[in-house]
PDB file of C-alpha atoms in Angstrom:
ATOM      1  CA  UNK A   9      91.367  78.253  82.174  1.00 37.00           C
ATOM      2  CA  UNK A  10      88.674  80.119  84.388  1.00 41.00           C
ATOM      3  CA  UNK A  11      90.588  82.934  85.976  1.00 44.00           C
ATOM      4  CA  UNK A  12      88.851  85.189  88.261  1.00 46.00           C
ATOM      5  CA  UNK A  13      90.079  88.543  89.954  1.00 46.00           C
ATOM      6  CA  UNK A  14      90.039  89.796  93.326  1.00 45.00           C
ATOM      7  CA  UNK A  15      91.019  93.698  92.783  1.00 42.00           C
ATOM      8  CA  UNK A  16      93.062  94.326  96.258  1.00 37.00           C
ATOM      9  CA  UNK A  17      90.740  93.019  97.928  1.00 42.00           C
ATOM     10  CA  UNK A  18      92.283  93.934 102.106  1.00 39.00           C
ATOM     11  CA  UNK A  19      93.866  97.157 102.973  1.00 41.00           C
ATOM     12  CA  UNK A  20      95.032  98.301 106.328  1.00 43.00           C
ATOM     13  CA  UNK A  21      94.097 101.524 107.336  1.00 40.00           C
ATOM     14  CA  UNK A  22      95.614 103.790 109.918  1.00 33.00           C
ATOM     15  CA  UNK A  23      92.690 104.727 112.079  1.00 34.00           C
ATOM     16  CA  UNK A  24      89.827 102.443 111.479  1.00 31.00           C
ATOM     17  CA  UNK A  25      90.021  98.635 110.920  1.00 35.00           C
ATOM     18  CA  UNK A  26      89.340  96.854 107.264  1.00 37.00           C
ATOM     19  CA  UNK A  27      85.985  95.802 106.101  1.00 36.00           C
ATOM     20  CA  UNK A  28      86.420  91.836 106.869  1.00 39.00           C
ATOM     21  CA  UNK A  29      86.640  90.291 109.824  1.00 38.00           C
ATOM     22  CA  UNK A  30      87.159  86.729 109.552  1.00 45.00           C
ATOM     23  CA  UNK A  31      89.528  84.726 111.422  1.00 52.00           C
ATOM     24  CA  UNK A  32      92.724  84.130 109.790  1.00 69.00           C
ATOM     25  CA  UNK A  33      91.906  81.195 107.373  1.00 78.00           C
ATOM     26  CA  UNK A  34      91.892  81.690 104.182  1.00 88.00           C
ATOM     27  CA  UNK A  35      90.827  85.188 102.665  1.00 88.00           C
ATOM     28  CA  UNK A  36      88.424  83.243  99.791  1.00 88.00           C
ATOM     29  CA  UNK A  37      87.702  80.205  99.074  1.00 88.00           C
ATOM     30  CA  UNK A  38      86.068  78.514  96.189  1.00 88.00           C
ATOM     31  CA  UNK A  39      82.507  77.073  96.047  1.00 87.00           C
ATOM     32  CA  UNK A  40      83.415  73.067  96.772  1.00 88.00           C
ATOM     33  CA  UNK A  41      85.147  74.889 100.018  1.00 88.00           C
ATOM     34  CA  UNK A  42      88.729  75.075  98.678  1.00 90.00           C
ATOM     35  CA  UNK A  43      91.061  77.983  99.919  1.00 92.00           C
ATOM     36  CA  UNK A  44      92.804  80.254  97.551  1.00 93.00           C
ATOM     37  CA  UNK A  45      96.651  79.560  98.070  1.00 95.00           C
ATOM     38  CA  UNK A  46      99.961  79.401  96.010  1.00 96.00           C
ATOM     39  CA  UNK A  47     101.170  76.525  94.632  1.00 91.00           C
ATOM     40  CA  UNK A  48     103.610  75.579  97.095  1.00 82.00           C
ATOM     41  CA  UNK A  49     105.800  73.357  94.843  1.00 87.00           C
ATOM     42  CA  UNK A  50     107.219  76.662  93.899  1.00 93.00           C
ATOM     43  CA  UNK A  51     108.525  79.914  95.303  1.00 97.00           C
ATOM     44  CA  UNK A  52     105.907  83.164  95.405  1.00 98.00           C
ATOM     45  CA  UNK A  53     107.563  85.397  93.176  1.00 98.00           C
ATOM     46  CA  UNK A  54     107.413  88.901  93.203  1.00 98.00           C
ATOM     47  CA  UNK A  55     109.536  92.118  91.749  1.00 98.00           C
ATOM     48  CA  UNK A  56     110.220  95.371  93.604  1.00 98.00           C
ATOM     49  CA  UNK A  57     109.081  98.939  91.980  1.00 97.00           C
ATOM     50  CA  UNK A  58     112.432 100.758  90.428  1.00 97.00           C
ATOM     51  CA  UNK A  59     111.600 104.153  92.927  1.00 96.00           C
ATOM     52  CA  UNK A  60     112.378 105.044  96.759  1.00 96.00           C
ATOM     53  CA  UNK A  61     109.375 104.392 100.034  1.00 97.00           C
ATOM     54  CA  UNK A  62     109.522 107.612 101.636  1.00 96.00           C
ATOM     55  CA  UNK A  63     112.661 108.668 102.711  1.00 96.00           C
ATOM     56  CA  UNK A  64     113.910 105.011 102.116  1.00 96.00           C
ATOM     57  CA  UNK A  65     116.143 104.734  98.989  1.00 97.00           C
ATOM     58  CA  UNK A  66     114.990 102.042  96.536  1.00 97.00           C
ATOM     59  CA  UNK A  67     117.539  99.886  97.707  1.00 97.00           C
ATOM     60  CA  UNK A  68     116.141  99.629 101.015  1.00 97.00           C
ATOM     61  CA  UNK A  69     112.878  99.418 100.174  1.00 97.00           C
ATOM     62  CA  UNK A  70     113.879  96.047  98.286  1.00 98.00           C
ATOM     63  CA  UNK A  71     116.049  94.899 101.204  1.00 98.00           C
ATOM     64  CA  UNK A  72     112.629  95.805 103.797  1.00 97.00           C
ATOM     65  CA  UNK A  73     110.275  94.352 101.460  1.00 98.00           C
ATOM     66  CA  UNK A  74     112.534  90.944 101.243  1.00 98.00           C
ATOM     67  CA  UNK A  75     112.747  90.683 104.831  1.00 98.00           C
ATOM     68  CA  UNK A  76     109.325  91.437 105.443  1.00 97.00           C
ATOM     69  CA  UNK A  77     108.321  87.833 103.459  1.00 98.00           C
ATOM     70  CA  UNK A  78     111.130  86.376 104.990  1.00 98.00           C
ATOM     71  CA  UNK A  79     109.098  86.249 108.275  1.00 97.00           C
ATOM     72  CA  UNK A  80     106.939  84.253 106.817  1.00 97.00           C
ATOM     73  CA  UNK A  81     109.044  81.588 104.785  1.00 97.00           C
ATOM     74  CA  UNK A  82     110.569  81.455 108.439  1.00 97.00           C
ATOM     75  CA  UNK A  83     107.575  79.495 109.976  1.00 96.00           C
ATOM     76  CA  UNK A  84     109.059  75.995 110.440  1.00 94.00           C
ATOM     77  CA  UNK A  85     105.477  74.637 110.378  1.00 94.00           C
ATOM     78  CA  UNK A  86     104.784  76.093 106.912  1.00 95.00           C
ATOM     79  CA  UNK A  87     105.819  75.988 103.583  1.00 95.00           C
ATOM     80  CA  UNK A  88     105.191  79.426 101.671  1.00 96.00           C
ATOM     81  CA  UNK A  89     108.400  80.395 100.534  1.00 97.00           C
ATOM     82  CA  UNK A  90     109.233  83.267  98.496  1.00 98.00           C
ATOM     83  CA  UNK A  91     112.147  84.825  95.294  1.00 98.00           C
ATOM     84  CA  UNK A  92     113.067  88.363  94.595  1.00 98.00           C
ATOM     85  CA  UNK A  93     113.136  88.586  91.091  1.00 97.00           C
ATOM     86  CA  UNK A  94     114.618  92.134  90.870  1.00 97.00           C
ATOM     87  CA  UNK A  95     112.502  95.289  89.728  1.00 97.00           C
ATOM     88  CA  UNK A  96     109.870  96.155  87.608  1.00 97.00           C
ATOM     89  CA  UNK A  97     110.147  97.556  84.439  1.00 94.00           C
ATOM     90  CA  UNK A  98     108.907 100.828  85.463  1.00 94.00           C
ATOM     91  CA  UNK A  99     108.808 103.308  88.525  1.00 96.00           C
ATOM     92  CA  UNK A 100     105.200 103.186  89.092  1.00 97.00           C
ATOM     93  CA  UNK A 101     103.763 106.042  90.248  1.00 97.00           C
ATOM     94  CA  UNK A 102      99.997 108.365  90.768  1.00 97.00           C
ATOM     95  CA  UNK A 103     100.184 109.000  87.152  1.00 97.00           C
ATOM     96  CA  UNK A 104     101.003 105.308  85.746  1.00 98.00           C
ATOM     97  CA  UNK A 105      99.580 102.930  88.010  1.00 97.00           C
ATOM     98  CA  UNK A 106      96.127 102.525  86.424  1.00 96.00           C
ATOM     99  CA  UNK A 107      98.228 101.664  82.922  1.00 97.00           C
ATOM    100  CA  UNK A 108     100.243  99.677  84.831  1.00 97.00           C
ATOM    101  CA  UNK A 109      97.799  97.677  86.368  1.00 96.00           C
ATOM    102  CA  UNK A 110      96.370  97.190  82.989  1.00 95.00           C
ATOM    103  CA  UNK A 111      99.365  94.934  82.550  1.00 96.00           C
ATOM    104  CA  UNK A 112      98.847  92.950  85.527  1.00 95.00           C
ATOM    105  CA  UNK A 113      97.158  89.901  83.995  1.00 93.00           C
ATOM    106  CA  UNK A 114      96.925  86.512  84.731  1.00 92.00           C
ATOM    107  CA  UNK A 115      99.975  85.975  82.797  1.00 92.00           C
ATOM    108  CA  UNK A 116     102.180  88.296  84.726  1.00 95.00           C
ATOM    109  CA  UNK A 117     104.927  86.441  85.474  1.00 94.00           C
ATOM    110  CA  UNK A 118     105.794  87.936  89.232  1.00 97.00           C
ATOM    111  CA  UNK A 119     103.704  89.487  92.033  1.00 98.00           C
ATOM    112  CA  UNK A 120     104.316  93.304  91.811  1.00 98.00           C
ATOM    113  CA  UNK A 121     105.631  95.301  95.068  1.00 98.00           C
ATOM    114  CA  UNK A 122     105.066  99.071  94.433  1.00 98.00           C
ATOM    115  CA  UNK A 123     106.771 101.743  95.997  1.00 98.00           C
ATOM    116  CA  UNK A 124     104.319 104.414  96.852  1.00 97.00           C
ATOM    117  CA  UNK A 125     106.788 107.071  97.477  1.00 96.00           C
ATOM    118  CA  UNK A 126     104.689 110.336  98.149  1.00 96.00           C
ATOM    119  CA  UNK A 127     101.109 108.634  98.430  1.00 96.00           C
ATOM    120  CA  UNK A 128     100.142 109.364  94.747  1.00 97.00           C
ATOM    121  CA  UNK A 129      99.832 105.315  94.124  1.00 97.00           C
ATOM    122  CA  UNK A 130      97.286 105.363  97.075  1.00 96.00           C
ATOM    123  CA  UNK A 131      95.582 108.896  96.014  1.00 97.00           C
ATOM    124  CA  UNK A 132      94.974 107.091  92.266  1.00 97.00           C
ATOM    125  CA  UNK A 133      93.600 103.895  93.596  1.00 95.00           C
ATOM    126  CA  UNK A 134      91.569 104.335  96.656  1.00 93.00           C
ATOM    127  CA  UNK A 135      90.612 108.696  96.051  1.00 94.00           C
ATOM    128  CA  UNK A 136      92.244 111.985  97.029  1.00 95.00           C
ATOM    129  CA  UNK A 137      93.470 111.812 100.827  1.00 95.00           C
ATOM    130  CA  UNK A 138      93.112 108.266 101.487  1.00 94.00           C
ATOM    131  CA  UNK A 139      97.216 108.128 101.718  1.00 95.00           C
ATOM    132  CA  UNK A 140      96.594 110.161 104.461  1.00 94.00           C
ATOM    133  CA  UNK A 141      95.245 107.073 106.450  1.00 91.00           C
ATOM    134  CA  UNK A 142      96.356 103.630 104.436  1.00 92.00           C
ATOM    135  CA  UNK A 143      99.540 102.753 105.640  1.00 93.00           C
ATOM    136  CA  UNK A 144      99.475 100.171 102.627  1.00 92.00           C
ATOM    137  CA  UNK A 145      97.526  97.619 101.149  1.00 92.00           C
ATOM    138  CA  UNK A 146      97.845  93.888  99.223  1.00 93.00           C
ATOM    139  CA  UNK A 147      95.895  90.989  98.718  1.00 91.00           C
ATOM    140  CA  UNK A 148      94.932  88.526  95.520  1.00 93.00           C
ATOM    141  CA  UNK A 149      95.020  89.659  92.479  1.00 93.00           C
ATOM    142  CA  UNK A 150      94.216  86.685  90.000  1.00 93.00           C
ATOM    143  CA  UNK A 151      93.034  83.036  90.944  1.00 93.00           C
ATOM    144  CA  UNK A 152      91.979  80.134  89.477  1.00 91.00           C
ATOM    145  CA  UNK A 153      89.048  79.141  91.525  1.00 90.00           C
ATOM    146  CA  UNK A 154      88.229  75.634  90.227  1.00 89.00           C
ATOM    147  CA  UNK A 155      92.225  75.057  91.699  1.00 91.00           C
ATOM    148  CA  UNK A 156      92.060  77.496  94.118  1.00 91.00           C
ATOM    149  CA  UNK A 157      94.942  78.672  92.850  1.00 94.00           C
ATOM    150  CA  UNK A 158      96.682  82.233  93.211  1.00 95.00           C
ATOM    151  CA  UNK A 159      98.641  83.401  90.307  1.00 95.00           C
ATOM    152  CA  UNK A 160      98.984  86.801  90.856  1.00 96.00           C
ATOM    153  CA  UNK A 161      99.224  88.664  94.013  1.00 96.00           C
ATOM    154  CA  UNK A 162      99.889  92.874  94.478  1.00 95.00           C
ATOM    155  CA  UNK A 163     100.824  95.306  97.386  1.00 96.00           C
ATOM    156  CA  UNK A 164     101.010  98.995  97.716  1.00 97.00           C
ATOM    157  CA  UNK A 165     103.506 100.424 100.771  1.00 96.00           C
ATOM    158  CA  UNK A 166     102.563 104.012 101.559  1.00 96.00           C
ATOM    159  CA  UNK A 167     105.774 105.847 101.990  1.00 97.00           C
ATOM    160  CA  UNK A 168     103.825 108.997 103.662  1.00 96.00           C
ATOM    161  CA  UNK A 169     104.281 107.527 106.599  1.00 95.00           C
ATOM    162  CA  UNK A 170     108.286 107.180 106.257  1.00 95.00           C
ATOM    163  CA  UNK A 171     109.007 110.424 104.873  1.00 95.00           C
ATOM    164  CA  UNK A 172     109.395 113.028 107.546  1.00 93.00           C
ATOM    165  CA  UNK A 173     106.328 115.228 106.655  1.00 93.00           C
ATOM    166  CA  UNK A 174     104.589 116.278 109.990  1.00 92.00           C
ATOM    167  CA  UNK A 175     101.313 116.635 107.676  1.00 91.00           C
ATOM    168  CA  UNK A 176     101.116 112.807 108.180  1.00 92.00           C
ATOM    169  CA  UNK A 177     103.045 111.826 111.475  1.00 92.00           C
ATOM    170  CA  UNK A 178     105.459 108.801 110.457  1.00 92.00           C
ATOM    171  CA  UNK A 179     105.198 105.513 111.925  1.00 90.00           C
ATOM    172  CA  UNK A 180     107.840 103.601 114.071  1.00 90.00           C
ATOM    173  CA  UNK A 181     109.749 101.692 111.369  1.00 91.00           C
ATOM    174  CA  UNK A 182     108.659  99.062 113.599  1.00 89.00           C
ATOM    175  CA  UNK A 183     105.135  99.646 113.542  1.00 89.00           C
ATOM    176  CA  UNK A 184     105.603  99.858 109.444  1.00 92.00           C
ATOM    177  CA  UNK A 185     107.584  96.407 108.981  1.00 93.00           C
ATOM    178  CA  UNK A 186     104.726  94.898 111.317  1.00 91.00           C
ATOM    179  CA  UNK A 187     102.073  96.598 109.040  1.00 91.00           C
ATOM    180  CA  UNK A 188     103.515  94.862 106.326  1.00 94.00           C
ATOM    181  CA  UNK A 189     104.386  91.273 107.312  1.00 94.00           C
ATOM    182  CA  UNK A 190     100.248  92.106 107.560  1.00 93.00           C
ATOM    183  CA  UNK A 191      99.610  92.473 104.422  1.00 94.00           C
ATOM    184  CA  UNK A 192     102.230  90.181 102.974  1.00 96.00           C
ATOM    185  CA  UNK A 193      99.684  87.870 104.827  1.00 95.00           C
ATOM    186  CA  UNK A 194      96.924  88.957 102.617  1.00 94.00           C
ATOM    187  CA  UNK A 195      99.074  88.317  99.902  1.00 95.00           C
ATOM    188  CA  UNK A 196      99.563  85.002 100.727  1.00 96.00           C
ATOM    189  CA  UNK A 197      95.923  84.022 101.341  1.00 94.00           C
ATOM    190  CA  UNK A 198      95.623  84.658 104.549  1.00 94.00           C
ATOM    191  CA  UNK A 199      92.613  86.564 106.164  1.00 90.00           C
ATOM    192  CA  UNK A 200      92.303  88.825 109.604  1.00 88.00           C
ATOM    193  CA  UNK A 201      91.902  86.979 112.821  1.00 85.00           C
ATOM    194  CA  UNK A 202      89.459  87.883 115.506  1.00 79.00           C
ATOM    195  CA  UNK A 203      91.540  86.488 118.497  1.00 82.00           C
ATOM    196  CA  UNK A 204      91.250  89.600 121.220  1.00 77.00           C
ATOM    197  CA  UNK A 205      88.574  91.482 119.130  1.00 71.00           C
ATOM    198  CA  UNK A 206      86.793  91.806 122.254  1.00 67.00           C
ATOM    199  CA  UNK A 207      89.786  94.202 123.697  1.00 61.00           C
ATOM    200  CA  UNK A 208      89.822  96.412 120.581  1.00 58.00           C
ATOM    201  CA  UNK A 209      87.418  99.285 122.314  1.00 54.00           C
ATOM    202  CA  UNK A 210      90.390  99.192 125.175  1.00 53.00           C
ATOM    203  CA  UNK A 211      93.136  99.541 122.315  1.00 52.00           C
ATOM    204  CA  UNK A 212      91.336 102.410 120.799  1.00 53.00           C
ATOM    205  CA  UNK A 213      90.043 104.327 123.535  1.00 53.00           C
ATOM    206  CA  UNK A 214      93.326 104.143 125.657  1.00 49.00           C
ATOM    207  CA  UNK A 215      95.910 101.755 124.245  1.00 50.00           C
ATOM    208  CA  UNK A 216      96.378 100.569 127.554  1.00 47.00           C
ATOM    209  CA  UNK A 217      95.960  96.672 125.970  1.00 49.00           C
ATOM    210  CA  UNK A 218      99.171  95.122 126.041  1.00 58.00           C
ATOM    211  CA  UNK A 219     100.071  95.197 121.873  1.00 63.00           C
ATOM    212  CA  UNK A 220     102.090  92.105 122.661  1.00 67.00           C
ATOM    213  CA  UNK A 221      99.134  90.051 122.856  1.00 75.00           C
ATOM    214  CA  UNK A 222      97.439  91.066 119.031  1.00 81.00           C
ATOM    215  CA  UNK A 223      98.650  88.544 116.491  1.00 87.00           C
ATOM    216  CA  UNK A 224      99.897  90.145 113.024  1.00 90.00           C
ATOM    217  CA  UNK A 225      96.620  90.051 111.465  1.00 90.00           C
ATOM    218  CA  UNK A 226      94.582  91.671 113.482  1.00 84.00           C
ATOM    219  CA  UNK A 227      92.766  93.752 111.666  1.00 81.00           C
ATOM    220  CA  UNK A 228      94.111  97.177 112.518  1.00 76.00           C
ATOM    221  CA  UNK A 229      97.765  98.457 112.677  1.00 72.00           C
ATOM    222  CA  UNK A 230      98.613  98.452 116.294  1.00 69.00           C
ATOM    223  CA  UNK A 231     101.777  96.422 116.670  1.00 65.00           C
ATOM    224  CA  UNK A 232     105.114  97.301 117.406  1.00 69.00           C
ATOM    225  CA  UNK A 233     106.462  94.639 116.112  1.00 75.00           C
ATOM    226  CA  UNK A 234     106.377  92.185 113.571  1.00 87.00           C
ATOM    227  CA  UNK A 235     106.411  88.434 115.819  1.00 88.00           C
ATOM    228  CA  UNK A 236     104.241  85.998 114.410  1.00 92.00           C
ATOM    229  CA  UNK A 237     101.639  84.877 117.597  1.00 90.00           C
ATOM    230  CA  UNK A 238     100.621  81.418 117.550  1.00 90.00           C
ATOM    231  CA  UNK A 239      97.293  82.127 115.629  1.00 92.00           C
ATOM    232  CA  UNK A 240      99.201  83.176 113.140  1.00 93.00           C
ATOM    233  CA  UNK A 241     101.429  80.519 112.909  1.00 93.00           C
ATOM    234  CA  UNK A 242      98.217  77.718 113.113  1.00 92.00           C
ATOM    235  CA  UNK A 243      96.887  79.910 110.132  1.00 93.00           C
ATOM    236  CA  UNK A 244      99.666  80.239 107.698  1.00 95.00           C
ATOM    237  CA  UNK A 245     100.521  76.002 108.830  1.00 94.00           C
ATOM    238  CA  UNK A 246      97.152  75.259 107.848  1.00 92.00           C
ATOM    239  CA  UNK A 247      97.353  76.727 104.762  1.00 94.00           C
ATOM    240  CA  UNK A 248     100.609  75.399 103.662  1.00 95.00           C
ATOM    241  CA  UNK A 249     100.966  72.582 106.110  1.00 94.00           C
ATOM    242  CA  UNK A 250     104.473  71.501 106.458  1.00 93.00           C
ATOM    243  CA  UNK A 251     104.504  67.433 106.465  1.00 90.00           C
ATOM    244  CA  UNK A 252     105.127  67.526 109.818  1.00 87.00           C
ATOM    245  CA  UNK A 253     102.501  69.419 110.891  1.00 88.00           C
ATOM    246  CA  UNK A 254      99.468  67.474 111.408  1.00 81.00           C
ATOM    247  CA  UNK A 255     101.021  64.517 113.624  1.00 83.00           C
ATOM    248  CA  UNK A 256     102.555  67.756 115.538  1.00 84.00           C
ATOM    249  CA  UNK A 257      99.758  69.605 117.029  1.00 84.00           C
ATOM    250  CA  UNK A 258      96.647  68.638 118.469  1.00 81.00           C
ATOM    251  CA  UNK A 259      93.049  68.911 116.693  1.00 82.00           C
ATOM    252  CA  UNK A 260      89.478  69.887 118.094  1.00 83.00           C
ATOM    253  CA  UNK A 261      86.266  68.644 116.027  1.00 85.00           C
ATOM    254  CA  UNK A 262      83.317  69.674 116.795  1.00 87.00           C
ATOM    255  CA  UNK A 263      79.819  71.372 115.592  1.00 89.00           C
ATOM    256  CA  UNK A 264      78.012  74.579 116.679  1.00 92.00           C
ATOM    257  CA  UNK A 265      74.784  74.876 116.430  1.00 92.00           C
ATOM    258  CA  UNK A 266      71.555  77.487 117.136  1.00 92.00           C
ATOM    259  CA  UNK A 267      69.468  77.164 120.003  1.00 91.00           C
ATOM    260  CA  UNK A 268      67.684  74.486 118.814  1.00 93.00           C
ATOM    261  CA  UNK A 269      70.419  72.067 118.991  1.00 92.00           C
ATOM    262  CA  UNK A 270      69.914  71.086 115.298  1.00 93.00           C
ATOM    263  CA  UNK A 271      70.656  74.045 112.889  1.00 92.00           C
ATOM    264  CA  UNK A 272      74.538  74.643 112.175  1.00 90.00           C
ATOM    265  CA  UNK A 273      75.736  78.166 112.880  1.00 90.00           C
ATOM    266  CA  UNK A 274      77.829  79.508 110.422  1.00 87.00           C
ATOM    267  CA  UNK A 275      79.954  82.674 111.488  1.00 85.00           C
ATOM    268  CA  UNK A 276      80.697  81.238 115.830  1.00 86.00           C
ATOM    269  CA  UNK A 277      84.136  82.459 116.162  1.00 85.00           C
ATOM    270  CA  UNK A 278      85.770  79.489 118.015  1.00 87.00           C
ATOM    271  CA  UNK A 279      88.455  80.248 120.857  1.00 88.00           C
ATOM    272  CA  UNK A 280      91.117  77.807 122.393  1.00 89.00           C
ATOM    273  CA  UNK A 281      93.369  79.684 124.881  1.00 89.00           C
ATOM    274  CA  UNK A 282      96.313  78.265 126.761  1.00 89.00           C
ATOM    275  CA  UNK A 283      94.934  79.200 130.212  1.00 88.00           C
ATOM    276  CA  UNK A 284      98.250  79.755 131.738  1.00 90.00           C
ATOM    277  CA  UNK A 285      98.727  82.725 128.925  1.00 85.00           C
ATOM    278  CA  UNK A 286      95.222  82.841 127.167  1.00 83.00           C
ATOM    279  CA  UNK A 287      95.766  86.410 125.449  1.00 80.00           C
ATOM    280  CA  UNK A 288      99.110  85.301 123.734  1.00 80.00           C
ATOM    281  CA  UNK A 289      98.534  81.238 123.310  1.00 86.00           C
ATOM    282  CA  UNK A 290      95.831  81.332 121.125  1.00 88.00           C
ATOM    283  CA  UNK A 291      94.136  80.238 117.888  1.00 89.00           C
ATOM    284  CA  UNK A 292      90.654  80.853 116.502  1.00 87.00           C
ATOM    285  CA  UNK A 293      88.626  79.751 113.979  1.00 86.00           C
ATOM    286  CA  UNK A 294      85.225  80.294 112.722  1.00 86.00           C
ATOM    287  CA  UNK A 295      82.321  78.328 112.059  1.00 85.00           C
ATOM    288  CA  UNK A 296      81.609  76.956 108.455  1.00 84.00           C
ATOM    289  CA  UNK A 297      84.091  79.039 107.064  1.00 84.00           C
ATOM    290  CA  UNK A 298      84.753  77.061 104.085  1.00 81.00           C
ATOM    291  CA  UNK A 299      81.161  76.998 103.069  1.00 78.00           C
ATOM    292  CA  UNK A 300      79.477  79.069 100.887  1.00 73.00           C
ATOM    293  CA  UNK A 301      75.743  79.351  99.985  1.00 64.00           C
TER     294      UNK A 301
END
């Protein structure tokens, strides 16, 4: 069985956005243009690390972190759905995570939730001081690309920013559950959009843009909230469409091209807005996205 990793391959990080922005399809696909997702004849499982998130006891943690997927096994549209299988084996922690990761193989039977209670987790991973700016992070960890399969998915939740320290100002709990449905979304296969990307110099310069109107996986944490928009809704549908879901929403085909009128542009980052509320009814895709060279 070909197995291929992806080592956590989207963070979100407090101040500056990730690396990728795609629209929110499918975070990779394989080459005959297959996106990685579960299986969906089955439940995602995943198991919750044995330590606290901050100044969160471990059992709320577990209770946030089952909530937090719950959003998504909500969509009505969608099929991902989710199981707690109860906790690791270990408290994973700065000093154990690199073993512990060594342990994380295709075979692993759950996805793995860790606990990051001081930052350490982060620290380890990503270098010294980066838990001072990643709220958390998740994504893929093992596929099957010939199935486009996920087998084994990961997140890290940074609990320096839910611990009281002023030397790294806490977020709204709100503004940490949103963070997370984000990268839950990851998790699931799901990349960042680029509906809006045109306001981000307002929402980083002033914040005056109405946070309302930036779908969960936009790629930087500015939410206060953790409301699924309608392009993320389209995305996580299209993924795991529902059997309803085709005959229930409408479809546009078309092809862009260069200036010439003949060459297909791959990368056109393709807008329809509900003109009545185009910042909040809208979905995006992007040209030749399941093509690779």
């Amino acid at each position: 069985m070909n197995k291929y990793l992806i080592p956590l391959i989207i963070f979100c990080n407090l101040m500056i956005s990730s690396a990728a922005l795609n629209a929110a399809g499918p975070i990779a696909i394989n080459d005959k243009g297959l996106p990685a997702t579960w299986r969906s004849s089955k439940p995602v499982a995943y198991q919750t690390d044995q330590g606290g998130l901050g100044s969160l006891s471990n059992a709320e943690a577990a209770q946030l972190t089952d909530e937090l997927f719950q959003i998504w096994q909500n969509v009505s549209s969608a099929t991902i759905s989710f199981e707690n299988q109860g906790v690791l084996s270990l408290d994973v922690t700065g000093s154990n995570v690199l073993e512990f990761l060594d342990t994380v193989t295709p075979d692993f039977p759950t996805s793995p939730i860790m606990f990051d209670t001081d930052g350490s987790i982060t620290d380890a991973l990503n270098g010294s001081g980066a838990s001072e700016e990643t709220i958390g992070f998740a994504g893929i960890q093992w596929w099957i690309p010939s199935k486009g399969e996920i087998v084994v998915g990961i997140a890290v939740m940074n609990g320096r920013f839910q611990d009281g320290d002023p030397s790294v100002p806490d977020l709204t709990l709100a503004m940490f559950r949103g963070t997370f449905v984000h990268e839950f979304g990851h998790m699931i296969g799901l990349g960042h959009t680029q509906i809006n990307l045109d306001q981000l110099y307002i929402i980083e310069s002033t914040f005056a843009f109405e946070v309302s109107n930036v779908p969960i996986m936009f790629p930087i944490a500015v939410s206060e909230g953790e409301t699924l928009l309608r392009d993320d809704l389209a995305s996580v549908s299209t993924l795991y469409p529902a059997s309803a879901f085709a005959s229930s929403v409408g479809k546009i085909r078309g092809k862009v091209f260069l200036s010439d009128g003949v060459t297909p542009f791959q990368g056109a980052n393709v807008i329809a807005r509900n003109v009545a509320t185009p910042l909040v009814e809208a979905v995006s895709s992007v040209s030749g996205f399941l093509y690779i060279d």
